[in-house]
Structure formats: structure tokens, C-alpha cells
Amino acid sequence: MKPRALLVLFLLGSQEPPSKVDFDRDVRPILQASCLKCHGAEGKPKGQFRLDLKALAFKGGVTGKSILPGNSKGSRLYTLLVDPDDDARMPQKAPALSREKIDLVRRWIDEGAAWPDDGAAAAAKHWSLRPLMKPAVPKVGPWARTPVDAFILARLGEKGFTPAPPADPRTLLRRITYDLAGLPPTAEEMDAFLADPAPDAYEKAVDRLLASPRYGERWARHWLDVIHYADTHGHDQDRPRPDAWPYRDYVIRSFNDDTPYARFVQEQLAGDVLFPGDPRGIVATGLIAAGPWDESSQMHIMADTVDKKIAQNLDRDDMVAVTMSTFVSTTVHCARCHNHKFDPVLQSEHYALQACFAGVDRANRPFDDDPAVNRRRQELLRRKTELAVRKKSLMDSLPGPEIREEAIAWTVLDPATYVSSAGATLTKLEDHSILSSGERPESDTYTITARCDLGGVTAVRLEVLTVDDLPRKGPGRQDNGNLHLSEFRVLVDGNPAKLQNPTADFNQEGWTIAHAIDGKIETAWGIFPEIGKAHVAVFELKESAGPGLLTFILEQKHGRHHLIARPRLSVTAAPRPVRVTTFPPAIAKIAAIPSAQRSAAEKNEIAAWFYGRQIEKELAALPAPRMVYGAANDFAPVAKFTPARVPRPIFLLRRGDVTKPADPVAPGALSCVEVPFALADAEDEGARRAALAKWITDPKNVLAWRSIVNRVWHYHFGRGLVDTPNDFGRMGGTPTHPELLDWLASWFLENGGSLKKLHRLILTSAVYRQSSRHDPRFAKEDSGNLLLWRMNRLRLDAEQVRDGVLQLSGKLDLAMGGPSVKQFHFEDPNPDRTPKVDYAKYDVDHPDNFRRSIYRYLFRTLPDPFMDSLDCADASQLTPVRNLSVTALQAMAMMNDRFIVRQSEHLAARVGDRVEELYRRALQRAPTAEEASSLSAYAGKHGMANACRLLLNGNEFMFLD
């Protein structure tokens, strides 16, 4: 071998193998330079494939996984880089990558595609998505009353802060009573509490308030804020929604009953499916329908038009937004037009969630308080819906043999001869009915014969059909359409048949169908005033008759010109013949065909009609149901608003545009939460909602359990541990006490999701019992009191003010539940405009005005000016956090609003001239000597009612220490 060749071999043999590809050093720069323009967070990533986040890159796009660690040849990320077709090769419309860069990508995949969890993938492990771990409770000093306090005190210690001293007993009772009941404590309750020497007097007060029905009314108001509940549809017409209130009562009852939180969630999303025996399961679906509804678009625009699709898309989007913001604190609706800009939520996942609601609309649903009746009604309604959407034959799946027999056994007879004794002209029509025309004698007898090949005849049907050119369209030939049938007889091969059990769809009063077979010519079956429509009677044979010649004799001997205009006869061999049925035209056409000659499709159609009729008959026999505005998939169509019955197809919409549908999307949830979405049957509308409910309430769904404990904390302290209760994403807040948040979520799970236990844990803590004393040293470092070194001083919200004033005046009506009360002057709406509502014209002394605020009728676009001035929630918006402003307008309202003025007069009448009693009731304490003297002087000059208004305007009433 030549020396030069030996040198080459030596040099090659001495080279070290290439180092392992490093993602950050070698691959990420390639992706950033050549791929992220089309497969990054901006715009709509091509093929729904993103390469900026690890979790999404390995999830893949519409074609499935594109990175298979250890298999570059099977990874589309690599094969598209080397595709010889310029149109298919990546990157598109750009120069191909160099061999070196392509080789780095290939080697990286073959070496296992290691992608470190660095900053680019941080969104996939945002704090809210990390596994829920119950941290150890910090060991702290004796100040801590509960584990909650230990976490608070540990954080305070890090800053060198110390907690504020405990609040005095009076302040504590006012705080917890307003907090749990939304009302001030009565003077008597305060006296009893202050006089109780027991060391657990405070804990007993907490338990008393949690057991009070006032608790459910207070906390239901918070929940209705979050889900934007109202009693009207909103939008431009904002018309009434009179059956929304049962859902509000359901929420109150659920809080009072301490329904486990998982059950509470499941009932509201799919209670009708998961708990079919419980009427509350239907009422609870009011959550899905709680938001605004575009009546104009939904009711008056044709199906399958662009505008109708837009309305339906926006409607589902609201359902998704309410569900995900409320239960998992995630802004999924931000992904309607593109992948979420900040959180690991794909646009396809938004539409997968929409697909969970693709089979329901907002409409009234029937339910019954009696569980047994409710179960029966819902089963019948389920069958009715199934019947409406069933595609295959029903014949072998009907619930009882009598349905199948009724469907096939009635045979319309083909008359062989037919004569009139008085000279009327009888003509056989195509449907085998006999048309009577010509003369109208005072009395007549029709004799009709027909050959019957049906064995074992058990009953005869006589239909009296309508005739368009007769007066009133018949069924008789009298000028007013009246009919009298004096006698009806049947001969079988010339022998009289005994008839029994006659039934008819209508009997004129005093002229029943029984008169037609009583053998008395002076009596008759009469039809008046139900004229102008067909009628039918059925006569059973006492002994069944075999095949042979049947002769029917119809006599009209009573009255004048009451002639039978158009009779038709049928027989059946069914052991349970259908009693009375007037067929609609399509079914009548089939019924006119001899049963043996009906096709399978015709038999199926008539069977379905009989089955549907039986369902309607059973539904009609049930007591009248109650109605609730909820999620419905079968309801009576109104104008152009029709039920889905089966899930509508859902497509991913490019840029959220309904005119640009992409691929169809199946029901699903979020991949960033490591909980499987278990769907048993994608064709079953209810199964979709049930799967979503189970996904949300899975113990491993970290978002759901962090969300609810944070929401409860927010309402107790005025600020959540995360200050954005509806958004736990990267654009939301971060926990001030992350360990406490996780400990609470874990504890809540361990305690069965009991909200009352969670309240008690928080309210009995030392941090909640602190005073609101200000400390300028701590405020310099923590001006927002994020570390809770004192209790937050909160202004009463609108409902607390209104209900509190009513309680002080002695006018508060504590009746619970029922339709929402209209605390305004209301004029019934014209169908073409928004209702007329006038708060100024309303009688403030009307009994409805004394009901608690939770029972107010809430208009979305026409809010109560007084409540609005006090920052009441806008029912058109999701309101996880209310504004708490302090404005001159509020002071003006508290001094001059008609409600306040009148209630102050009632309060003045209640306390007389006793300033001390006024203080005792309004502020639950005695006045100082200076206060008593000053207010007495003011009352002497301006009247006690004005003195009451003055006190109600004070900070001590309007704020909670």
C-alpha cells in the first residue's frame, strides 16, 4: 500500500465519532430560522402543527405525529425535508435546507429526539398545569389555628411581617354574617353572640350560618355572576326568558344541601344523562343555557345559511367559554380563530370542546318534581327523540307486540257493492272510501258489502272523512257539517255480528258512540261542533269472525239531512285493536293499502306513526310538567329555530370563519391536562357532555380543583390566591401562596368536595379572624396586602346593601324560590321590539320589592340603576370579579334613590325617635354619647327618616372591617 493511502487511513481511523446532536445548540436554530414562520404561534400554524413548544411538536398536527424518536425515516418532519417533489418539500417557497442541517435533524431524531424542558416549552408546564401535590404544612408558632394559617404565617415570616391582631367579636359576627348570608346580623343575634362565654362561640356562629337557608341564597349569587345568568335573552331584542328561574333555585338548593362539588359540576353539564332519575339533573343544565341568546338570528334566519351558522357557532362558543372559564379557569375561547397565543391550547381543541355541545340548543325542557313521574317522562321523551332520528327499520325493535300488530293489522276494505235507500249517489274513491252526493233526503240507509280475506276479525273501524266541496267540509252533509249516525250494524255472511266496546274520537254532548249500537232509532252518535275534520269510531266484535262477506248497514234516521258524506271501513285481527285514530294524510294513504300489499318501508312508516302516537298518548296522561330553560336537543320548533336532535357536524374554522371550514373535529378536551377524554359513543349527544363532565371532575384534573378553592378564597378575602379566577394561564395572575393553593385543592378533594367544610376551614382560620388594622411599615413593601398581614376591608356589594336595608326596615321577605320578581314597571313586549321597562314608575312598596335580591328579575340590557351604581354584575358578561368602586354617584344613590328614601321611612317608623335603637339595628352597637347627641339633633331638625339615610351612607354601614 502506498504511503499516502496509509496516511489517509491513519487519519480516518484517528477521528473521533461525531458528538451527539444537542437540541438547543444544533436543532432549535434550524427550526427558528426555517420552520416557525409557518409552524409557530403566530397566525394559524400550517396543518395544525407547531414546532415552538415541545408538547405540541410531539403531539403532531392534522396528519398525526410527525416526530417519532429513534425513527427518522418514519418521521414526517424529516421526510418532508428530503422530499424530491418541490411542491411537497419543506420549507415551502424557500430554499431547501443544506445537507448538514438536514443531517442534524435526522441524527437528532434517530438519537431519541431529546428536547429539554427549557423556556420554549415552559408553557406546557405552567404552574397551573403541574401535578397536584399536597405540600407539608409548615411548622410555625402558636398563632396558627388551622393549616391555612401555617402557610400564611410562613410567608409573612419570610418578609419579617407579623399578622394583625384578632378582630373584636362584633366585627367578626358582622363579617361572617354578611359573608355567608349576605345580610347583617340582627340586634338580637349580636346580643346573643356577645353574651356567649363559650370558647367556641365563634365556631358555633359559623356553623349556624352555614346551616341557614340564607347561605345558599348568598353563594348562589356569586355563582350566577360567574356564569352570566339572567332572565332575558340579551342582544338587540332582549326578550323575557320566563323559565330560567328553576336553575337559579337549583343552585341555591345545591349550596344549601352541600352537594359534592364533582356532582355539582356533572349535574350542570350532563345531569340529564348521568343522573336520569333525578329531576335536578335536567334543571341543572340551565348552566349551559344561562348566557345570552341571539333570538333574531336563531329564530328568523333559514338553516344552513352563513348567518345561521355564525349564530350557532357563537352560541356554542359561549357554552365553551362558560364551561371552561368557570370550571377549569382557562380561556379556551381565545383559540377560536387560531392556536392560543400564550397557553398550550390548540384551535382544534376549541372546536373539539364545541363538539361536546353540538347536539344541544337553549330552549325550554319539561321536568317533574316527582322522581317517578320525571323518570317516566324522560324515558318517553328519549324514545320520541330516538324515533325522530332513527334511520333503520323499527319493526323488530318496537317495545311491545301490540305496536307491531297495530302497525300492520288494519286493512281498509274495498267495497264491492254500496247502495243508498233514499237515492243518494254513492261513489267509490281511490282510498276505498264512499262519497255520498246528490240528493240529501231526511233519512237514509247505506248498505256496503266487501269481501274480507282476513281471518279472525276482531274489530271494525268506521272513518268519517272530510269532503272539500261540502259545507264546512263535512263530515256530514247537513249545511252546518253536522253528522248523526242512528245505527251501525254488521253482518258476517248474512248473520248479525254482536258489537261491543264502541269508542270514538269525539262525542257531541248527549250523543255518544254507544247510541249507534243501542238498537234505538231515536238516539244517535252526533258530531257537532267538531266539524270540518275527519272523525273515527271503532267497534269490537264480541266473537271474532273468519273470512267471508261482510255487510255494513249505516242508518241515519234521526234529524234532518244529517247524511254521512264520506265513510270508509277497515277491519283488524289484532287481539288489542287500536281504539280511535284519525290518520294524517300520509299515513291514511298507507292505511288504504291492504296490509298484505304494504312494502317494508310503508310498514315501517306506519309502525313509527303508531309508536309515536302511543308515546304522545302516554305523555298526555302524565301530570302537567314544569319547565326550565336549559340545554335541549328536542323541543317544539319555533319559526326557523329547530332542534338538532343529533350532534351537528363541527369543523375547524380557518381564522374562525364559518365560510372556511377545514377538517371535521371530534369531541374532545385539552391535551395539556393529563386526563383522558373517555367518550363511549360519539354519535350519542348526551355521551359527549357526560364525557366532558367526567374529564373536568377527574381527581387528576389539576385545573378544576385549583379553580374552585381559589374562587371560594376570593369571595372570603376579596382577592383570590390567584387574582384572575377565570384565567390560570400565562396572561393571568400567579399564586401569592402556591403551596397553600395546592394544599387547599388536595384537602378539598380528600374531604369529598364539600364546600361547607371548605368555608368552615377558611372562616375559622386565624388569618380570616384578623382585624383590618393598617401598618404603614408593611404597606411600604406590600401595599396590596397580598401576603395577608391584615384582613382586607371590603365595601358591601349591591345585594348586601339592598337586602341589608330591607332587613333593617323590617320589610325583608324571606320567602324562597319561585319565579323571578319584576321590581320595575313592565309592559308586555311587542314581538318586534325590546320590552318596555321603567324602574322609576315602580311602586317601591309593592310586596315583590321586599324579596331578596337573588330573586330579582334580571334584564341583561336594562339593569336596575340603583344596583348598577353599586357595581352589580353585568349579566351579559362573565363576572368572576366584581368592580368595587367608591364614587360620588353611589353616595347620591344612597341618599336619593326612591328605594332608600322609602326604606328609611320604614326604618324610622320602626325605631321611633330612639337613636340608640337605630344604631343597635343598623350598626349592631350602641352609639357614643357624642354620636347620640349629634344624630338626635339632626333628626330633630330634619326628621328621623333623614337621620336613617345619613347613617346608611356612613362608611361603618357600607364597609366591613
Short mmCIF file of C-alpha atoms in Angstrom, two decimals, residues 405 408-411 413 451-461 490 492-493 497-498 500 539-550 552 570-578 595:
data_model
loop_
_atom_site.label_atom_id
_atom_site.label_comp_id
_atom_site.label_asym_id
_atom_site.label_seq_id
_atom_site.Cartn_x
_atom_site.Cartn_y
_atom_site.Cartn_z
CA GLU A 405 -99.95 -5.57 15.41
CA ILE A 408 -99.81 -3.94 10.17
CA ALA A 409 -103.25 -5.37 11.00
CA TRP A 410 -105.74 -2.70 9.96
CA THR A 411 -106.98 -3.45 6.47
CA LEU A 413 -111.90 -2.81 2.85
CA ARG A 451 -115.14 -9.44 0.70
CA CYS A 452 -112.79 -9.95 3.67
CA ASP A 453 -109.96 -12.46 3.45
CA LEU A 454 -108.65 -11.57 6.89
CA GLY A 455 -109.07 -14.40 9.39
CA GLY A 456 -110.33 -13.72 12.91
CA VAL A 457 -111.72 -10.18 12.52
CA THR A 458 -111.81 -8.59 15.98
CA ALA A 459 -112.90 -5.02 15.29
CA VAL A 460 -114.26 -2.64 12.68
CA ARG A 461 -113.20 0.96 12.13
CA VAL A 490 -122.52 -5.57 10.76
CA VAL A 492 -120.92 -11.68 8.55
CA ASP A 493 -122.04 -13.93 5.68
CA ALA A 497 -122.44 -9.78 14.48
CA LYS A 498 -122.58 -8.63 18.08
CA GLN A 500 -119.33 -4.06 21.85
CA PHE A 539 -116.45 -1.26 17.29
CA GLU A 540 -115.17 -4.55 18.69
CA LEU A 541 -116.79 -7.86 17.69
CA LYS A 542 -117.87 -9.94 20.66
CA GLU A 543 -116.81 -13.06 18.75
CA SER A 544 -114.11 -12.85 16.12
CA ALA A 545 -115.26 -13.63 12.57
CA GLY A 546 -113.39 -15.54 9.92
CA PRO A 547 -113.04 -14.59 6.26
CA GLY A 548 -116.20 -14.07 4.29
CA LEU A 549 -118.65 -11.48 3.02
CA LEU A 550 -119.12 -8.50 5.36
CA PHE A 552 -122.26 -2.90 6.88
CA SER A 570 -111.42 -1.12 7.94
CA VAL A 571 -111.06 -4.34 9.89
CA THR A 572 -108.34 -5.85 12.05
CA ALA A 573 -107.49 -9.22 13.50
CA ALA A 574 -105.26 -7.73 16.21
CA PRO A 575 -106.05 -9.02 19.72
CA ARG A 576 -105.70 -5.45 21.02
CA PRO A 577 -107.16 -3.30 18.27
CA VAL A 578 -106.29 0.36 18.32
CA SER A 595 -101.81 -4.81 4.85
#
